[in-house]
GROMACS .gro file of C-alpha atoms in nm:
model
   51
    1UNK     CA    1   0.000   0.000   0.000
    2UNK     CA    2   0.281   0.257   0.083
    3UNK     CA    3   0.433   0.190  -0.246
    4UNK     CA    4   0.140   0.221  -0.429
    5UNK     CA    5   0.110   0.586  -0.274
    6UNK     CA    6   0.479   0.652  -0.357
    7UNK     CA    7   0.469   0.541  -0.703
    8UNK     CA    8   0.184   0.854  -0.759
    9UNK     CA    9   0.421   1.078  -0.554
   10UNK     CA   10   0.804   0.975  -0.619
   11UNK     CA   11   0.786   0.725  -0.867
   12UNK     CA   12   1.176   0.641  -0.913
   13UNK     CA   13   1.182   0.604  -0.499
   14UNK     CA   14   0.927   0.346  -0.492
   15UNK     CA   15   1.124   0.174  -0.760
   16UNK     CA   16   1.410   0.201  -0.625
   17UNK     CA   17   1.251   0.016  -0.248
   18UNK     CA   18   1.085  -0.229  -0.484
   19UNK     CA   19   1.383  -0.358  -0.715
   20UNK     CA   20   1.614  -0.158  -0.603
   21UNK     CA   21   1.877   0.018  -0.839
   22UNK     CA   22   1.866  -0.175  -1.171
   23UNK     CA   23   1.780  -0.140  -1.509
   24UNK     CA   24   1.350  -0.109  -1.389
   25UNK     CA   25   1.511   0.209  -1.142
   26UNK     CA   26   1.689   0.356  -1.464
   27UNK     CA   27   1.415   0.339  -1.669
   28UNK     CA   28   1.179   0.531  -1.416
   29UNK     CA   29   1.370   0.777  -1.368
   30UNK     CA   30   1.417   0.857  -1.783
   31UNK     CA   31   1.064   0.825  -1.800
   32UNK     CA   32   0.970   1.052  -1.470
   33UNK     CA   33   1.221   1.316  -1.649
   34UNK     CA   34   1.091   1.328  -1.975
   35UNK     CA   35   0.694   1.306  -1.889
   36UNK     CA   36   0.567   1.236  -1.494
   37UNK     CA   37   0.296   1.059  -1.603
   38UNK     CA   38   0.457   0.759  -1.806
   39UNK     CA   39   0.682   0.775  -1.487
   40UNK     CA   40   0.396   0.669  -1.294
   41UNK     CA   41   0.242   0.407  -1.475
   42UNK     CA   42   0.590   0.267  -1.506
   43UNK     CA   43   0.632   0.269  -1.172
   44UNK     CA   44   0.293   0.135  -1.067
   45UNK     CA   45   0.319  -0.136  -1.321
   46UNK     CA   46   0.692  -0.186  -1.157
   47UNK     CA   47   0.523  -0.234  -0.788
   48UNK     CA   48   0.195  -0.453  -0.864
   49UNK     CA   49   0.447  -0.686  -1.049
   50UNK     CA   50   0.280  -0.622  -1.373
   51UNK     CA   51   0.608  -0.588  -1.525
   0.00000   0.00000   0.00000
């Protein structure tokens, strides 16, 4: 539940507590830079263990 609330705030730090730093962390954090929202759908998709 508390990373499902980060990943619509911080989105790289609640990748970065799920996976830690790796290639899912990298990619979140391009993705938060570039556009927040595609950072947060990453991110959410990263936590649920869509992904």
């Amino acid at each position: 539940m508390v990373e499902i609330i980060l990943a619509i705030i911080l989105p790289p730090l609640a990748v970065f507590l799920h996976d830690g730093i790796g290639t899912s962390f990298w990619i979140n954090i391009i993705l938060t830079l570039l556009f927040f929202l595609p950072g947060i759908i990453h991110a959410l998709l990263v936590v649920t263990d869509s992904i």
